[in-house]
Short mmCIF file of C-alpha atoms in Angstrom, two decimals:
data_model
loop_
_atom_site.label_atom_id
_atom_site.label_comp_id
_atom_site.label_asym_id
_atom_site.label_seq_id
_atom_site.Cartn_x
_atom_site.Cartn_y
_atom_site.Cartn_z
CA UNK Q 91 0.00 0.00 0.00
CA UNK Q 92 1.26 3.47 -0.85
CA UNK Q 93 -0.65 5.08 1.99
CA UNK Q 94 -2.60 3.77 4.95
CA UNK Q 95 -4.82 6.85 4.83
CA UNK Q 96 -5.47 6.86 1.10
CA UNK Q 97 -9.18 6.28 1.50
CA UNK Q 98 -9.72 9.37 3.66
CA UNK Q 99 -11.41 12.09 1.67
CA UNK Q 100 -10.30 15.74 1.83
CA UNK Q 101 -7.77 15.04 4.54
CA UNK Q 102 -5.06 17.69 4.77
CA UNK Q 103 -1.64 16.27 5.55
CA UNK Q 104 0.87 18.17 7.68
CA UNK Q 105 4.15 19.48 6.33
CA UNK Q 106 6.06 16.38 7.44
CA UNK Q 107 4.94 13.00 6.28
CA UNK Q 108 2.61 10.86 8.33
CA UNK Q 109 2.34 8.22 5.63
CA UNK Q 110 4.31 5.08 6.32
CA UNK Q 111 6.60 3.27 3.88
CA UNK Q 112 4.99 1.15 1.21
CA UNK Q 113 5.90 -1.99 -0.65
CA UNK Q 114 6.58 0.31 -3.61
CA UNK Q 115 9.16 2.28 -1.67
CA UNK Q 116 10.62 -0.88 -0.17
CA UNK Q 117 11.55 -1.98 -3.68
CA UNK Q 118 13.58 1.16 -4.28
CA UNK Q 119 16.94 1.55 -2.56
CA UNK Q 120 20.20 1.92 -4.46
CA UNK Q 121 21.66 4.30 -7.00
CA UNK Q 122 19.99 6.41 -9.69
CA UNK Q 123 20.58 5.51 -13.33
CA UNK Q 124 19.37 8.24 -15.70
CA UNK Q 125 18.83 7.23 -19.31
CA UNK Q 126 17.84 9.42 -22.24
CA UNK Q 127 18.68 12.78 -23.74
CA UNK Q 128 21.95 14.69 -23.41
CA UNK Q 129 21.92 18.13 -25.02
CA UNK Q 130 23.83 21.33 -25.35
CA UNK Q 131 21.38 24.12 -24.53
CA UNK Q 132 21.69 27.40 -26.43
CA UNK Q 133 19.55 29.79 -24.42
CA UNK Q 134 18.42 33.32 -25.24
CA UNK Q 135 16.34 35.70 -23.15
CA UNK Q 136 13.79 37.61 -25.23
CA UNK Q 137 11.14 40.28 -24.64
CA UNK Q 138 8.12 38.19 -25.58
CA UNK Q 139 7.29 34.68 -26.80
CA UNK Q 140 8.71 33.75 -30.19
CA UNK Q 141 6.46 32.92 -33.10
CA UNK Q 142 5.87 36.19 -34.93
CA UNK Q 143 7.59 37.19 -38.16
CA UNK Q 144 9.47 40.05 -36.54
CA UNK Q 145 13.11 39.84 -35.55
CA UNK Q 146 13.68 39.97 -31.80
CA UNK Q 147 16.82 41.07 -30.03
CA UNK Q 148 18.01 38.75 -27.27
CA UNK Q 149 19.16 40.22 -23.96
CA UNK Q 150 21.52 37.39 -23.18
CA UNK Q 151 22.93 34.23 -24.72
CA UNK Q 152 24.25 31.20 -22.83
CA UNK Q 153 25.67 27.81 -23.79
CA UNK Q 154 24.73 25.30 -21.12
CA UNK Q 155 24.73 21.57 -20.57
CA UNK Q 156 21.23 20.11 -20.64
CA UNK Q 157 18.95 17.30 -21.74
CA UNK Q 158 16.38 15.47 -19.65
CA UNK Q 159 18.55 12.54 -18.59
CA UNK Q 160 21.54 14.77 -17.91
CA UNK Q 161 19.44 17.13 -15.80
CA UNK Q 162 17.94 14.29 -13.76
CA UNK Q 163 21.39 12.86 -13.04
CA UNK Q 164 22.65 16.32 -12.07
CA UNK Q 165 19.77 16.84 -9.63
CA UNK Q 166 20.30 13.42 -8.07
CA UNK Q 167 23.96 14.16 -7.51
CA UNK Q 168 23.16 17.63 -6.13
CA UNK Q 169 20.93 15.83 -3.64
CA UNK Q 170 23.87 13.72 -2.50
CA UNK Q 171 23.22 10.45 -4.34
CA UNK Q 172 25.37 8.37 -6.65
CA UNK Q 173 24.16 8.85 -10.21
CA UNK Q 174 25.02 7.29 -13.54
CA UNK Q 175 24.18 8.77 -16.95
CA UNK Q 176 23.47 6.66 -20.03
CA UNK Q 177 22.97 8.30 -23.40
CA UNK Q 178 24.49 9.44 -26.67
CA UNK Q 179 26.56 12.43 -27.73
CA UNK Q 180 27.99 13.34 -31.11
CA UNK Q 181 31.58 13.29 -32.26
CA UNK Q 182 31.87 17.08 -32.14
CA UNK Q 183 33.14 19.75 -29.78
CA UNK Q 184 29.69 20.14 -28.22
CA UNK Q 185 29.93 16.65 -26.72
CA UNK Q 186 32.35 17.55 -23.96
CA UNK Q 187 30.48 20.78 -23.19
CA UNK Q 188 27.34 18.71 -22.64
CA UNK Q 189 29.02 16.12 -20.41
CA UNK Q 190 31.83 17.93 -18.58
CA UNK Q 191 29.68 19.60 -15.88
CA UNK Q 192 28.24 16.22 -14.92
CA UNK Q 193 31.66 14.59 -14.82
CA UNK Q 194 32.96 17.46 -12.70
CA UNK Q 195 30.10 16.96 -10.23
CA UNK Q 196 31.03 13.31 -9.75
CA UNK Q 197 28.39 11.66 -11.94
CA UNK Q 198 29.43 8.42 -13.64
CA UNK Q 199 29.47 9.28 -17.36
CA UNK Q 200 31.69 6.38 -18.38
CA UNK Q 201 28.81 4.71 -20.24
CA UNK Q 202 27.92 7.74 -22.36
CA UNK Q 203 28.48 6.70 -25.97
CA UNK Q 204 29.56 8.64 -29.05
CA UNK Q 205 27.49 8.46 -32.24
CA UNK Q 206 29.95 8.43 -35.13
CA UNK Q 207 29.16 11.00 -37.79
CA UNK Q 208 26.41 12.62 -35.72
CA UNK Q 209 26.33 16.00 -33.97
CA UNK Q 210 25.45 16.30 -30.31
CA UNK Q 211 21.80 17.15 -29.66
CA UNK Q 212 21.14 20.88 -29.44
CA UNK Q 213 18.23 22.73 -27.83
CA UNK Q 214 17.49 26.30 -28.85
CA UNK Q 215 15.69 27.78 -25.84
CA UNK Q 216 13.93 31.14 -25.94
CA UNK Q 217 12.90 32.52 -22.54
CA UNK Q 218 10.52 35.53 -22.49
CA UNK Q 219 9.76 37.75 -19.51
CA UNK Q 220 7.09 35.38 -18.16
CA UNK Q 221 9.65 32.56 -17.96
CA UNK Q 222 7.59 30.19 -20.13
CA UNK Q 223 10.22 29.01 -22.55
CA UNK Q 224 9.96 27.80 -26.12
CA UNK Q 225 12.31 24.96 -27.08
CA UNK Q 226 13.38 23.84 -30.54
CA UNK Q 227 15.24 20.54 -30.26
CA UNK Q 228 17.58 18.97 -32.80
CA UNK Q 229 17.73 15.39 -31.47
CA UNK Q 230 20.82 14.43 -33.48
CA UNK Q 231 22.82 11.86 -31.46
CA UNK Q 232 19.93 11.21 -29.07
CA UNK Q 233 18.16 9.37 -31.89
CA UNK Q 234 21.27 7.66 -33.24
CA UNK Q 235 21.40 4.60 -30.98
CA UNK Q 236 22.86 1.53 -32.70
CA UNK Q 237 22.67 -2.07 -31.52
CA UNK Q 238 26.08 -1.83 -29.85
CA UNK Q 239 24.97 1.27 -27.94
CA UNK Q 240 21.80 -0.44 -26.75
CA UNK Q 241 23.78 -3.49 -25.66
CA UNK Q 242 26.16 -1.27 -23.68
CA UNK Q 243 23.21 0.36 -21.90
CA UNK Q 244 21.73 -3.04 -21.08
CA UNK Q 245 25.06 -4.13 -19.63
CA UNK Q 246 25.03 -1.04 -17.41
CA UNK Q 247 21.50 -1.81 -16.25
CA UNK Q 248 22.45 -5.41 -15.51
CA UNK Q 249 25.43 -4.15 -13.48
CA UNK Q 250 23.43 -1.57 -11.51
CA UNK Q 251 23.20 -2.25 -7.77
CA UNK Q 252 20.14 -4.10 -6.59
CA UNK Q 253 17.12 -1.86 -5.97
CA UNK Q 254 18.48 0.93 -8.15
CA UNK Q 255 16.01 3.41 -9.62
CA UNK Q 256 15.99 4.03 -13.37
CA UNK Q 257 14.88 7.46 -14.58
CA UNK Q 258 13.99 7.20 -18.27
CA UNK Q 259 12.78 9.75 -20.81
CA UNK Q 260 11.55 9.29 -24.36
CA UNK Q 261 13.91 11.77 -26.03
CA UNK Q 262 15.90 8.82 -27.35
CA UNK Q 263 15.26 6.25 -30.05
CA UNK Q 264 12.15 4.13 -29.49
CA UNK Q 265 14.16 0.92 -29.90
CA UNK Q 266 16.63 1.99 -27.21
CA UNK Q 267 13.90 3.12 -24.83
CA UNK Q 268 11.96 -0.12 -25.30
CA UNK Q 269 15.07 -2.21 -24.68
CA UNK Q 270 15.85 -0.26 -21.51
CA UNK Q 271 12.33 -0.73 -20.13
CA UNK Q 272 12.39 -4.44 -20.93
CA UNK Q 273 15.74 -4.84 -19.18
CA UNK Q 274 14.47 -3.00 -16.11
CA UNK Q 275 11.41 -5.23 -16.06
CA UNK Q 276 13.56 -8.37 -16.17
CA UNK Q 277 15.52 -7.13 -13.17
CA UNK Q 278 12.41 -5.87 -11.37
CA UNK Q 279 14.00 -2.43 -11.05
CA UNK Q 280 11.98 0.62 -10.11
CA UNK Q 281 11.40 2.86 -13.16
CA UNK Q 282 10.36 6.51 -13.30
CA UNK Q 283 9.30 7.53 -16.82
CA UNK Q 284 9.06 11.07 -18.14
CA UNK Q 285 6.74 10.49 -21.12
CA UNK Q 286 8.07 13.28 -23.30
CA UNK Q 287 7.46 13.53 -26.15
CA UNK Q 288 4.06 11.87 -25.59
CA UNK Q 289 3.72 10.77 -29.21
CA UNK Q 290 6.77 8.61 -28.73
CA UNK Q 291 5.79 7.46 -25.23
CA UNK Q 292 2.54 5.99 -26.49
CA UNK Q 293 3.95 4.39 -29.63
CA UNK Q 294 3.24 0.68 -29.90
CA UNK Q 295 6.67 -0.55 -28.82
CA UNK Q 296 6.71 1.59 -25.68
CA UNK Q 297 3.04 1.36 -24.76
CA UNK Q 298 3.43 -2.41 -24.59
CA UNK Q 299 6.04 -1.86 -21.88
CA UNK Q 300 4.11 0.60 -19.73
CA UNK Q 301 3.70 -2.18 -17.18
CA UNK Q 302 7.45 -2.00 -16.60
CA UNK Q 303 7.05 1.56 -15.31
CA UNK Q 304 6.27 2.26 -11.66
CA UNK Q 305 5.98 6.06 -11.69
CA UNK Q 306 4.90 8.35 -14.54
CA UNK Q 307 5.59 12.11 -14.48
CA UNK Q 308 3.76 13.91 -17.33
CA UNK Q 309 2.98 17.59 -17.36
CA UNK Q 310 -0.56 18.71 -18.19
CA UNK Q 311 -0.02 18.83 -21.95
CA UNK Q 312 1.58 15.40 -21.98
CA UNK Q 313 -1.13 13.89 -19.76
CA UNK Q 314 -3.79 15.33 -22.07
CA UNK Q 315 -2.04 13.90 -25.12
CA UNK Q 316 -1.71 10.47 -23.52
CA UNK Q 317 -5.34 10.29 -22.40
CA UNK Q 318 -7.32 12.54 -24.72
CA UNK Q 319 -8.69 14.30 -21.62
CA UNK Q 320 -8.73 18.10 -21.63
CA UNK Q 321 -6.96 19.58 -18.62
CA UNK Q 322 -8.19 23.09 -17.91
CA UNK Q 323 -8.35 22.84 -14.12
CA UNK Q 324 -7.65 20.54 -11.18
CA UNK Q 325 -10.62 18.33 -11.99
CA UNK Q 326 -9.25 17.68 -15.47
CA UNK Q 327 -5.83 16.85 -14.05
CA UNK Q 328 -7.43 14.38 -11.64
CA UNK Q 329 -9.38 12.68 -14.43
CA UNK Q 330 -6.27 12.33 -16.58
CA UNK Q 331 -4.14 11.07 -13.69
CA UNK Q 332 -6.76 8.48 -12.78
CA UNK Q 333 -7.00 7.35 -16.40
CA UNK Q 334 -3.25 6.84 -16.55
CA UNK Q 335 -3.26 5.05 -13.21
CA UNK Q 336 -5.77 2.60 -14.63
CA UNK Q 337 -3.19 1.75 -17.30
CA UNK Q 338 -1.16 0.05 -14.58
CA UNK Q 339 1.26 2.70 -13.32
CA UNK Q 340 1.61 2.46 -9.56
CA UNK Q 341 2.12 6.20 -9.19
CA UNK Q 342 1.08 8.96 -11.61
CA UNK Q 343 2.16 12.55 -10.98
CA UNK Q 344 0.63 15.18 -13.25
CA UNK Q 345 2.74 18.32 -12.99
CA UNK Q 346 0.40 21.33 -12.98
CA UNK Q 347 1.13 24.48 -14.96
CA UNK Q 348 0.65 26.50 -11.75
CA UNK Q 349 3.50 24.61 -10.06
CA UNK Q 350 1.35 22.17 -8.13
CA UNK Q 351 0.86 18.46 -8.66
CA UNK Q 352 -1.88 15.85 -8.75
CA UNK Q 353 -0.61 12.43 -7.69
CA UNK Q 354 -2.61 9.21 -7.91
CA UNK Q 355 -1.76 5.87 -6.34
CA UNK Q 356 -3.86 2.83 -5.52
CA UNK Q 357 -4.78 4.59 -2.28
CA UNK Q 358 -6.31 7.71 -3.75
CA UNK Q 359 -5.65 11.15 -5.17
CA UNK Q 360 -3.24 13.59 -3.56
CA UNK Q 361 -3.13 17.30 -4.42
CA UNK Q 362 -0.08 19.47 -3.75
CA UNK Q 363 -0.67 23.19 -4.14
CA UNK Q 364 1.94 25.90 -4.02
CA UNK Q 365 1.88 29.64 -3.61
CA UNK Q 366 2.87 31.46 -6.81
CA UNK Q 367 6.61 31.93 -7.23
CA UNK Q 368 8.47 34.36 -9.47
CA UNK Q 369 9.19 32.23 -12.52
CA UNK Q 370 12.28 33.43 -14.37
CA UNK Q 371 12.83 30.34 -16.52
CA UNK Q 372 10.85 27.09 -16.60
CA UNK Q 373 13.66 25.17 -18.33
CA UNK Q 374 14.50 21.98 -16.45
CA UNK Q 375 11.65 22.20 -13.93
CA UNK Q 376 10.08 18.94 -15.05
CA UNK Q 377 13.47 17.23 -14.94
CA UNK Q 378 13.97 18.49 -11.39
CA UNK Q 379 10.62 16.93 -10.47
CA UNK Q 380 11.56 13.58 -11.99
CA UNK Q 381 15.00 13.61 -10.41
CA UNK Q 382 13.71 14.47 -6.95
CA UNK Q 383 11.05 11.78 -7.21
CA UNK Q 384 13.72 9.24 -8.14
CA UNK Q 385 15.76 10.34 -5.13
CA UNK Q 386 12.75 9.89 -2.86
CA UNK Q 387 12.19 6.38 -4.17
CA UNK Q 388 15.82 5.48 -3.53
CA UNK Q 389 15.41 6.80 0.01
CA UNK Q 390 12.08 5.01 0.51
CA UNK Q 391 10.40 8.25 1.48
CA UNK Q 392 6.70 8.28 2.27
CA UNK Q 393 4.39 8.84 -0.68
CA UNK Q 394 3.29 12.37 0.26
CA UNK Q 395 6.83 13.38 1.18
CA UNK Q 396 8.11 12.12 -2.18
CA UNK Q 397 5.59 14.16 -4.16
CA UNK Q 398 6.17 17.16 -1.91
CA UNK Q 399 9.95 17.08 -2.45
CA UNK Q 400 9.57 16.70 -6.21
CA UNK Q 401 7.17 19.64 -6.35
CA UNK Q 402 9.56 21.74 -4.29
CA UNK Q 403 12.50 20.96 -6.57
CA UNK Q 404 10.51 21.93 -9.66
CA UNK Q 405 9.33 25.23 -8.18
CA UNK Q 406 12.80 26.23 -7.02
CA UNK Q 407 14.21 25.50 -10.47
CA UNK Q 408 11.97 28.04 -12.21
CA UNK Q 409 13.25 30.77 -9.89
CA UNK Q 410 16.69 30.81 -11.56
CA UNK Q 411 18.07 30.88 -15.11
CA UNK Q 412 19.20 27.81 -16.99
CA UNK Q 413 18.57 24.12 -16.41
CA UNK Q 414 21.40 22.42 -14.51
CA UNK Q 415 22.62 25.77 -13.20
CA UNK Q 416 19.15 26.37 -11.73
CA UNK Q 417 18.73 23.01 -9.99
CA UNK Q 418 18.49 23.46 -6.20
CA UNK Q 419 20.53 21.74 -3.54
CA UNK Q 420 18.95 19.39 -1.04
CA UNK Q 421 18.75 21.86 1.85
CA UNK Q 422 16.75 24.40 -0.16
CA UNK Q 423 14.44 21.73 -1.54
CA UNK Q 424 13.79 20.25 1.90
CA UNK Q 425 13.06 23.70 3.33
CA UNK Q 426 10.63 24.54 0.52
CA UNK Q 427 8.95 21.14 0.74
CA UNK Q 428 8.42 21.53 4.48
CA UNK Q 429 6.02 24.38 3.81
CA UNK Q 430 3.86 22.55 1.28
CA UNK Q 431 0.50 21.08 2.21
CA UNK Q 432 -1.01 17.96 0.66
CA UNK Q 433 -4.68 17.09 0.59
CA UNK Q 434 -6.44 13.83 -0.24
CA UNK Q 435 -9.26 14.50 -2.68
#
């Protein structure tokens, strides 16, 4: 059971968890293996959202390491855990720029592979005054997995310590993602899946392996795409989260556009609401959520505490520029999480 009080309706939980450990959390204790996209982020700050025909002048330009898997590994390491990164980079000068900050932080990047003849993935990120970024992604090496690269990733998964948590995103080739999920299922490893892009996450090869995934972390747009349910308010988020939970995921966390979260387990629906924060840049916020949730599963934290910490990490991330450079440390995340209230719906 994820929560002994899951059947209580409209019960507000205090800022520290009163929910005991579950069999789900008992499965998860080890290291964090992050698998998926590794990018070089080219970020510009602009006056207003891009999309018009006019030429905008950028206020600032930064070259930063990024990518979903890389960001998750970075957050896990910032939170004091061993982390390993699996993914692909190109055979260009961007490759080391994308990986060096993780190596310097102490993340195991020894299994990151080079795609011959391919450039490293690049994200063009435009951040307007409201912080709601627009991203144009050239997947490049992220989609260039060959059989030897997949086999190397499977070897790493087989060698991972017992009860490790795998954080997986879909910004990699479908074949590689499917092979990773199947390998995790064979080892009965705990898997957290960021289903982005949703079109890829629900493709036939991956949808058949949804049962290998324990926790799903879509945002509202992704949850709507996966379920066909419009999400215009909390009620819509609850309906979508419940629909995904019925697909067999043990935990579904729908990340709300207002910074909150709707989480569904077999015990019920949990809502985390936050006071508005000053959002400078939303880049990497979803990755912070996924990374913090993976950390909580490694630590066997209580269900409500896990969702609370993930929500805190995401909200702190939007309060600074960049992706990895904006990820909070553990002390700040714990302090922010302590002030969040959860309510059973």
